[in-house]
mmCIF file of C-alpha atoms in Angstrom:
data_model
loop_
_atom_site.group_PDB
_atom_site.id
_atom_site.type_symbol
_atom_site.label_atom_id
_atom_site.label_comp_id
_atom_site.label_asym_id
_atom_site.label_seq_id
_atom_site.Cartn_x
_atom_site.Cartn_y
_atom_site.Cartn_z
ATOM 1 C CA UNK L 1 -11.506 -5.434 6.503
ATOM 2 C CA UNK L 2 -13.501 -3.135 8.748
ATOM 3 C CA UNK L 3 -12.486 -2.069 12.213
ATOM 4 C CA UNK L 4 -9.641 -0.319 13.974
ATOM 5 C CA UNK L 5 -6.025 -1.301 13.313
ATOM 6 C CA UNK L 6 -3.157 -0.511 15.678
ATOM 7 C CA UNK L 7 0.496 -0.707 14.674
ATOM 8 C CA UNK L 8 2.657 -0.876 17.774
ATOM 9 C CA UNK L 9 6.152 0.078 16.672
ATOM 10 C CA UNK L 10 5.860 1.307 13.090
ATOM 11 C CA UNK L 11 9.352 0.567 11.797
ATOM 12 C CA UNK L 12 10.427 -0.383 8.287
ATOM 13 C CA UNK L 13 8.696 -3.764 8.078
ATOM 14 C CA UNK L 14 5.519 -2.782 9.913
ATOM 15 C CA UNK L 15 5.339 0.409 7.869
ATOM 16 C CA UNK L 16 5.705 -1.534 4.631
ATOM 17 C CA UNK L 17 2.975 -3.934 5.738
ATOM 18 C CA UNK L 18 0.417 -1.338 6.751
ATOM 19 C CA UNK L 19 1.299 0.808 3.737
ATOM 20 C CA UNK L 20 0.676 -2.126 1.425
ATOM 21 C CA UNK L 21 -2.652 -2.904 3.090
ATOM 22 C CA UNK L 22 -3.717 0.733 2.742
ATOM 23 C CA UNK L 23 -2.663 0.867 -0.916
ATOM 24 C CA UNK L 24 -4.646 -2.322 -1.582
ATOM 25 C CA UNK L 25 -7.680 -0.755 0.124
ATOM 26 C CA UNK L 26 -7.716 -3.676 2.553
ATOM 27 C CA UNK L 27 -7.671 -1.215 5.442
ATOM 28 C CA UNK L 28 -8.507 2.481 5.547
ATOM 29 C CA UNK L 29 -5.834 4.935 6.647
ATOM 30 C CA UNK L 30 -8.423 6.656 8.847
ATOM 31 C CA UNK L 31 -8.858 3.401 10.804
ATOM 32 C CA UNK L 32 -5.148 3.024 11.599
ATOM 33 C CA UNK L 33 -3.222 4.290 14.617
ATOM 34 C CA UNK L 34 0.550 3.780 14.621
ATOM 35 C CA UNK L 35 3.018 4.267 17.444
ATOM 36 C CA UNK L 36 6.621 5.406 17.466
ATOM 37 C CA UNK L 37 8.861 6.795 20.173
ATOM 38 C CA UNK L 38 10.199 9.922 18.518
ATOM 39 C CA UNK L 39 8.055 12.831 17.408
ATOM 40 C CA UNK L 40 9.991 13.140 14.156
ATOM 41 C CA UNK L 41 9.291 9.491 13.323
ATOM 42 C CA UNK L 42 5.608 9.932 14.123
ATOM 43 C CA UNK L 43 5.478 12.965 11.855
ATOM 44 C CA UNK L 44 7.105 10.959 9.054
ATOM 45 C CA UNK L 45 4.630 8.091 9.498
ATOM 46 C CA UNK L 46 1.673 10.477 9.404
ATOM 47 C CA UNK L 47 3.044 12.167 6.293
ATOM 48 C CA UNK L 48 3.899 9.021 4.314
ATOM 49 C CA UNK L 49 1.012 6.763 5.354
ATOM 50 C CA UNK L 50 -1.713 9.248 6.239
ATOM 51 C CA UNK L 51 -2.516 7.507 9.532
ATOM 52 C CA UNK L 52 -2.987 8.775 13.061
ATOM 53 C CA UNK L 53 0.002 8.443 15.389
ATOM 54 C CA UNK L 54 0.741 8.409 19.095
ATOM 55 C CA UNK L 55 3.547 7.544 21.485
ATOM 56 C CA UNK L 56 1.130 5.629 23.735
ATOM 57 C CA UNK L 57 0.877 1.920 22.875
ATOM 58 C CA UNK L 58 -2.067 1.309 25.200
ATOM 59 C CA UNK L 59 -3.997 4.204 23.687
ATOM 60 C CA UNK L 60 -3.386 2.881 20.182
ATOM 61 C CA UNK L 61 -4.382 -0.668 21.091
ATOM 62 C CA UNK L 62 -7.559 0.267 22.946
ATOM 63 C CA UNK L 63 -10.584 -1.242 21.185
ATOM 64 C CA UNK L 64 -8.489 -2.211 18.135
ATOM 65 C CA UNK L 65 -9.667 -5.227 16.167
ATOM 66 C CA UNK L 66 -6.254 -5.971 14.661
ATOM 67 C CA UNK L 67 -2.939 -5.175 16.316
ATOM 68 C CA UNK L 68 0.341 -5.425 14.412
ATOM 69 C CA UNK L 69 3.140 -5.922 16.924
ATOM 70 C CA UNK L 70 6.090 -4.378 15.120
ATOM 71 C CA UNK L 71 8.467 -3.545 17.955
ATOM 72 C CA UNK L 72 11.950 -5.044 18.284
ATOM 73 C CA UNK L 73 11.914 -8.730 19.274
ATOM 74 C CA UNK L 74 13.370 -8.123 22.746
ATOM 75 C CA UNK L 75 10.476 -5.752 23.512
ATOM 76 C CA UNK L 76 7.583 -7.689 21.956
ATOM 77 C CA UNK L 77 6.326 -9.630 24.975
ATOM 78 C CA UNK L 78 6.743 -6.619 27.246
ATOM 79 C CA UNK L 79 4.744 -4.337 24.965
ATOM 80 C CA UNK L 80 1.997 -6.940 24.626
ATOM 81 C CA UNK L 81 1.815 -7.225 28.412
ATOM 82 C CA UNK L 82 1.759 -3.424 28.639
ATOM 83 C CA UNK L 83 -1.322 -3.140 26.422
ATOM 84 C CA UNK L 84 -3.096 -6.327 27.550
ATOM 85 C CA UNK L 85 -5.683 -4.515 29.672
ATOM 86 C CA UNK L 86 -6.597 -2.310 26.690
ATOM 87 C CA UNK L 87 -7.266 -5.192 24.300
ATOM 88 C CA UNK L 88 -10.663 -6.457 23.241
ATOM 89 C CA UNK L 89 -11.259 -10.122 24.037
ATOM 90 C CA UNK L 90 -11.575 -10.963 20.340
ATOM 91 C CA UNK L 91 -8.683 -8.794 19.147
ATOM 92 C CA UNK L 92 -6.148 -10.414 16.832
ATOM 93 C CA UNK L 93 -2.441 -9.891 17.430
ATOM 94 C CA UNK L 94 -0.151 -10.163 14.402
ATOM 95 C CA UNK L 95 3.395 -10.418 15.710
ATOM 96 C CA UNK L 96 6.126 -9.731 13.156
ATOM 97 C CA UNK L 97 8.866 -9.893 15.788
ATOM 98 C CA UNK L 98 11.512 -12.303 14.477
ATOM 99 C CA UNK L 99 12.244 -15.259 16.719
ATOM 100 C CA UNK L 100 9.564 -14.504 19.328
ATOM 101 C CA UNK L 101 7.456 -17.615 19.839
ATOM 102 C CA UNK L 102 3.705 -17.619 20.315
ATOM 103 C CA UNK L 103 4.320 -19.364 23.644
ATOM 104 C CA UNK L 104 6.233 -16.327 24.879
ATOM 105 C CA UNK L 105 3.545 -13.956 23.628
ATOM 106 C CA UNK L 106 0.728 -16.010 25.144
ATOM 107 C CA UNK L 107 2.441 -15.655 28.512
ATOM 108 C CA UNK L 108 1.839 -11.916 28.142
ATOM 109 C CA UNK L 109 -1.732 -12.127 26.810
ATOM 110 C CA UNK L 110 -4.004 -15.141 26.492
ATOM 111 C CA UNK L 111 -5.766 -14.365 23.236
ATOM 112 C CA UNK L 112 -5.632 -14.599 19.458
ATOM 113 C CA UNK L 113 -1.923 -14.484 18.646
ATOM 114 C CA UNK L 114 -0.696 -15.128 15.114
ATOM 115 C CA UNK L 115 3.000 -15.101 14.312
ATOM 116 C CA UNK L 116 3.765 -13.606 10.891
ATOM 117 C CA UNK L 117 6.927 -12.846 8.950
ATOM 118 C CA UNK L 118 6.308 -10.461 6.047
ATOM 119 C CA UNK L 119 8.887 -9.044 3.682
ATOM 120 C CA UNK L 120 9.371 -5.579 2.252
ATOM 121 C CA UNK L 121 7.925 -6.250 -1.250
ATOM 122 C CA UNK L 122 4.538 -6.102 0.484
ATOM 123 C CA UNK L 123 4.849 -2.362 -0.066
ATOM 124 C CA UNK L 124 4.256 -2.928 -3.793
ATOM 125 C CA UNK L 125 1.665 -5.673 -3.352
ATOM 126 C CA UNK L 126 4.169 -8.468 -4.011
ATOM 127 C CA UNK L 127 4.872 -9.660 -0.487
ATOM 128 C CA UNK L 128 5.507 -13.145 0.819
ATOM 129 C CA UNK L 129 4.165 -14.029 4.252
ATOM 130 C CA UNK L 130 4.809 -16.853 6.678
ATOM 131 C CA UNK L 131 1.892 -17.428 9.055
ATOM 132 C CA UNK L 132 1.922 -19.559 12.217
ATOM 133 C CA UNK L 133 -1.137 -19.241 14.488
ATOM 134 C CA UNK L 134 -0.786 -19.972 18.190
ATOM 135 C CA UNK L 135 -2.634 -23.024 19.538
ATOM 136 C CA UNK L 136 -6.314 -22.130 19.736
ATOM 137 C CA UNK L 137 -5.959 -19.215 17.304
ATOM 138 C CA UNK L 138 -6.628 -21.167 14.126
ATOM 139 C CA UNK L 139 -9.753 -19.162 13.238
ATOM 140 C CA UNK L 140 -7.849 -15.924 13.770
ATOM 141 C CA UNK L 141 -5.109 -17.363 11.578
ATOM 142 C CA UNK L 142 -7.604 -17.864 8.756
ATOM 143 C CA UNK L 143 -8.641 -14.212 9.004
ATOM 144 C CA UNK L 144 -5.007 -13.122 8.930
ATOM 145 C CA UNK L 145 -4.353 -15.256 5.843
ATOM 146 C CA UNK L 146 -7.342 -13.629 4.134
ATOM 147 C CA UNK L 147 -6.136 -10.109 4.996
ATOM 148 C CA UNK L 148 -2.530 -10.672 3.980
ATOM 149 C CA UNK L 149 -3.569 -12.445 0.803
ATOM 150 C CA UNK L 150 -4.605 -9.071 -0.608
ATOM 151 C CA UNK L 151 -0.965 -7.948 -0.748
ATOM 152 C CA UNK L 152 1.034 -11.083 -1.472
ATOM 153 C CA UNK L 153 1.518 -14.832 -1.270
ATOM 154 C CA UNK L 154 0.705 -16.374 2.107
ATOM 155 C CA UNK L 155 2.204 -19.667 3.283
ATOM 156 C CA UNK L 156 1.064 -21.189 6.575
ATOM 157 C CA UNK L 157 3.748 -23.278 8.291
ATOM 158 C CA UNK L 158 4.076 -25.066 11.638
ATOM 159 C CA UNK L 159 5.754 -22.743 14.099
ATOM 160 C CA UNK L 160 8.759 -25.069 14.389
ATOM 161 C CA UNK L 161 9.562 -24.165 10.749
ATOM 162 C CA UNK L 162 8.891 -20.442 11.094
ATOM 163 C CA UNK L 163 12.529 -19.443 11.577
ATOM 164 C CA UNK L 164 13.652 -21.575 8.629
ATOM 165 C CA UNK L 165 11.004 -19.992 6.421
ATOM 166 C CA UNK L 166 12.137 -16.566 7.629
ATOM 167 C CA UNK L 167 15.550 -17.336 6.122
ATOM 168 C CA UNK L 168 13.851 -17.782 2.740
ATOM 169 C CA UNK L 169 11.353 -14.950 2.439
ATOM 170 C CA UNK L 170 11.819 -12.660 5.412
ATOM 171 C CA UNK L 171 15.470 -11.942 4.663
ATOM 172 C CA UNK L 172 15.307 -13.081 1.037
ATOM 173 C CA UNK L 173 14.835 -9.634 -0.515
ATOM 174 C CA UNK L 174 18.197 -8.580 0.916
ATOM 175 C CA UNK L 175 19.883 -11.485 -0.882
ATOM 176 C CA UNK L 176 18.335 -10.367 -4.158
ATOM 177 C CA UNK L 177 19.341 -6.754 -3.558
ATOM 178 C CA UNK L 178 22.914 -7.850 -2.850
ATOM 179 C CA UNK L 179 23.001 -9.850 -6.095
ATOM 180 C CA UNK L 180 21.688 -6.792 -7.944
ATOM 181 C CA UNK L 181 24.304 -4.575 -6.320
ATOM 182 C CA UNK L 182 27.086 -6.999 -7.255
ATOM 183 C CA UNK L 183 25.888 -7.261 -10.865
ATOM 184 C CA UNK L 184 25.673 -3.490 -11.231
ATOM 185 C CA UNK L 185 29.119 -2.929 -9.728
ATOM 186 C CA UNK L 186 30.655 -5.600 -11.970
ATOM 187 C CA UNK L 187 29.041 -4.055 -15.039
ATOM 188 C CA UNK L 188 30.379 -0.625 -14.111
ATOM 189 C CA UNK L 189 33.850 -2.115 -13.628
ATOM 190 C CA UNK L 190 33.607 -3.443 -17.189
ATOM 191 C CA UNK L 191 32.796 0.011 -18.530
ATOM 192 C CA UNK L 192 29.004 0.324 -18.573
ATOM 193 C CA UNK L 193 27.524 3.589 -17.255
ATOM 194 C CA UNK L 194 25.947 2.999 -13.840
ATOM 195 C CA UNK L 195 22.442 4.011 -14.905
ATOM 196 C CA UNK L 196 22.491 1.562 -17.815
ATOM 197 C CA UNK L 197 23.977 -1.177 -15.632
ATOM 198 C CA UNK L 198 21.196 -0.583 -13.113
ATOM 199 C CA UNK L 199 18.429 -0.624 -15.723
ATOM 200 C CA UNK L 200 19.705 -3.837 -17.294
ATOM 201 C CA UNK L 201 20.117 -5.558 -13.927
ATOM 202 C CA UNK L 202 16.689 -4.586 -12.627
ATOM 203 C CA UNK L 203 14.964 -5.613 -15.865
ATOM 204 C CA UNK L 204 16.838 -8.928 -15.881
ATOM 205 C CA UNK L 205 15.935 -9.776 -12.290
ATOM 206 C CA UNK L 206 12.297 -8.731 -12.727
ATOM 207 C CA UNK L 207 11.911 -10.747 -15.924
ATOM 208 C CA UNK L 208 13.620 -13.763 -14.393
ATOM 209 C CA UNK L 209 11.251 -13.581 -11.419
ATOM 210 C CA UNK L 210 8.305 -13.708 -13.809
ATOM 211 C CA UNK L 211 9.733 -16.850 -15.403
ATOM 212 C CA UNK L 212 10.307 -18.412 -11.989
ATOM 213 C CA UNK L 213 6.639 -17.845 -11.177
ATOM 214 C CA UNK L 214 5.734 -20.312 -13.932
ATOM 215 C CA UNK L 215 5.755 -24.092 -13.804
ATOM 216 C CA UNK L 216 9.317 -24.779 -14.943
ATOM 217 C CA UNK L 217 11.983 -25.791 -12.434
ATOM 218 C CA UNK L 218 14.767 -23.222 -11.881
ATOM 219 C CA UNK L 219 17.330 -25.720 -13.162
ATOM 220 C CA UNK L 220 15.408 -26.060 -16.430
ATOM 221 C CA UNK L 221 15.244 -22.288 -16.843
ATOM 222 C CA UNK L 222 18.961 -22.034 -16.149
ATOM 223 C CA UNK L 223 19.818 -24.756 -18.676
ATOM 224 C CA UNK L 224 17.776 -22.999 -21.364
ATOM 225 C CA UNK L 225 20.141 -20.031 -21.282
ATOM 226 C CA UNK L 226 23.340 -22.038 -20.801
ATOM 227 C CA UNK L 227 24.919 -23.270 -24.032
ATOM 228 C CA UNK L 228 27.811 -25.772 -23.712
ATOM 229 C CA UNK L 229 31.082 -23.882 -23.711
ATOM 230 C CA UNK L 230 29.281 -20.555 -24.003
ATOM 231 C CA UNK L 231 29.404 -17.271 -22.151
ATOM 232 C CA UNK L 232 26.797 -18.173 -19.537
ATOM 233 C CA UNK L 233 28.511 -21.503 -18.865
ATOM 234 C CA UNK L 234 31.765 -19.643 -18.223
ATOM 235 C CA UNK L 235 30.063 -17.295 -15.780
ATOM 236 C CA UNK L 236 28.271 -20.087 -13.923
ATOM 237 C CA UNK L 237 31.508 -22.072 -13.641
ATOM 238 C CA UNK L 238 33.053 -19.141 -11.772
ATOM 239 C CA UNK L 239 30.073 -18.883 -9.437
ATOM 240 C CA UNK L 240 30.164 -22.610 -8.701
ATOM 241 C CA UNK L 241 33.937 -22.516 -8.145
ATOM 242 C CA UNK L 242 33.382 -19.693 -5.676
ATOM 243 C CA UNK L 243 31.060 -21.894 -3.638
ATOM 244 C CA UNK L 244 27.882 -19.946 -4.318
ATOM 245 C CA UNK L 245 25.489 -22.755 -3.336
ATOM 246 C CA UNK L 246 27.341 -23.547 -0.116
ATOM 247 C CA UNK L 247 27.549 -19.859 0.730
ATOM 248 C CA UNK L 248 23.797 -19.482 0.321
ATOM 249 C CA UNK L 249 23.219 -22.553 2.487
ATOM 250 C CA UNK L 250 25.520 -21.191 5.188
ATOM 251 C CA UNK L 251 23.939 -17.739 4.997
ATOM 252 C CA UNK L 252 20.388 -19.033 5.303
ATOM 253 C CA UNK L 253 21.338 -21.357 8.151
ATOM 254 C CA UNK L 254 22.907 -18.399 9.953
ATOM 255 C CA UNK L 255 19.710 -16.418 9.381
ATOM 256 C CA UNK L 256 17.562 -19.207 10.810
ATOM 257 C CA UNK L 257 19.807 -19.623 13.833
ATOM 258 C CA UNK L 258 19.878 -15.880 14.515
ATOM 259 C CA UNK L 259 16.087 -15.726 14.288
ATOM 260 C CA UNK L 260 15.800 -18.573 16.776
ATOM 261 C CA UNK L 261 17.980 -16.757 19.288
ATOM 262 C CA UNK L 262 17.118 -13.138 18.628
ATOM 263 C CA UNK L 263 14.466 -12.705 21.312
#
């Protein structure tokens, strides 16, 4: 895309998003201005992303074509109201603030607001995005889908399902990382050197993800590696006895509920 991009609150998720877009050559680093409160954080952003930085949100947002609202959820509407007078009429706001509805954001600025939940794999061009345009911002939503599609899979959902989808993809990488951590620790406890345990776990998860991207159902893939009475069957029996499925359901429900109440 061409035009100025402002990142208001360049934390971990917003930084991963803009970094991925820069790496994909979707946006130019020279066209990006990012904000952060502390000078040390601004210096880090400039060093790692190669973008301009400032502490002034209104300055960053002035004449920007695309604004990524990356501040904490409790501050999102306030920051949008703060910069409203600096925004172009046709500017597009991408809000990645968990749990903050487009209705709340539209109360701060009546314009093109698109609610988005990215995830951190966007940094390596493998992101998953949930997109929910505000009423009247459908055309802006199409542009956002096109932009984000350069760095991952984009799924547009009704806003009423946004928090539920956040529990799948927004927080999902953390579930995978926890599984990886548990597998590595268990392997070390059984005697494997940590570096080998890590390499085997990462390769296994990456390869399994590639298989999941195909057409076969996860249950079919699981059954293919599970012989009756075999080693995998013994392992899965322990996971089922430990309530793994119910624990995941409870965890994702808790994530959805927290997202709904976080702002």
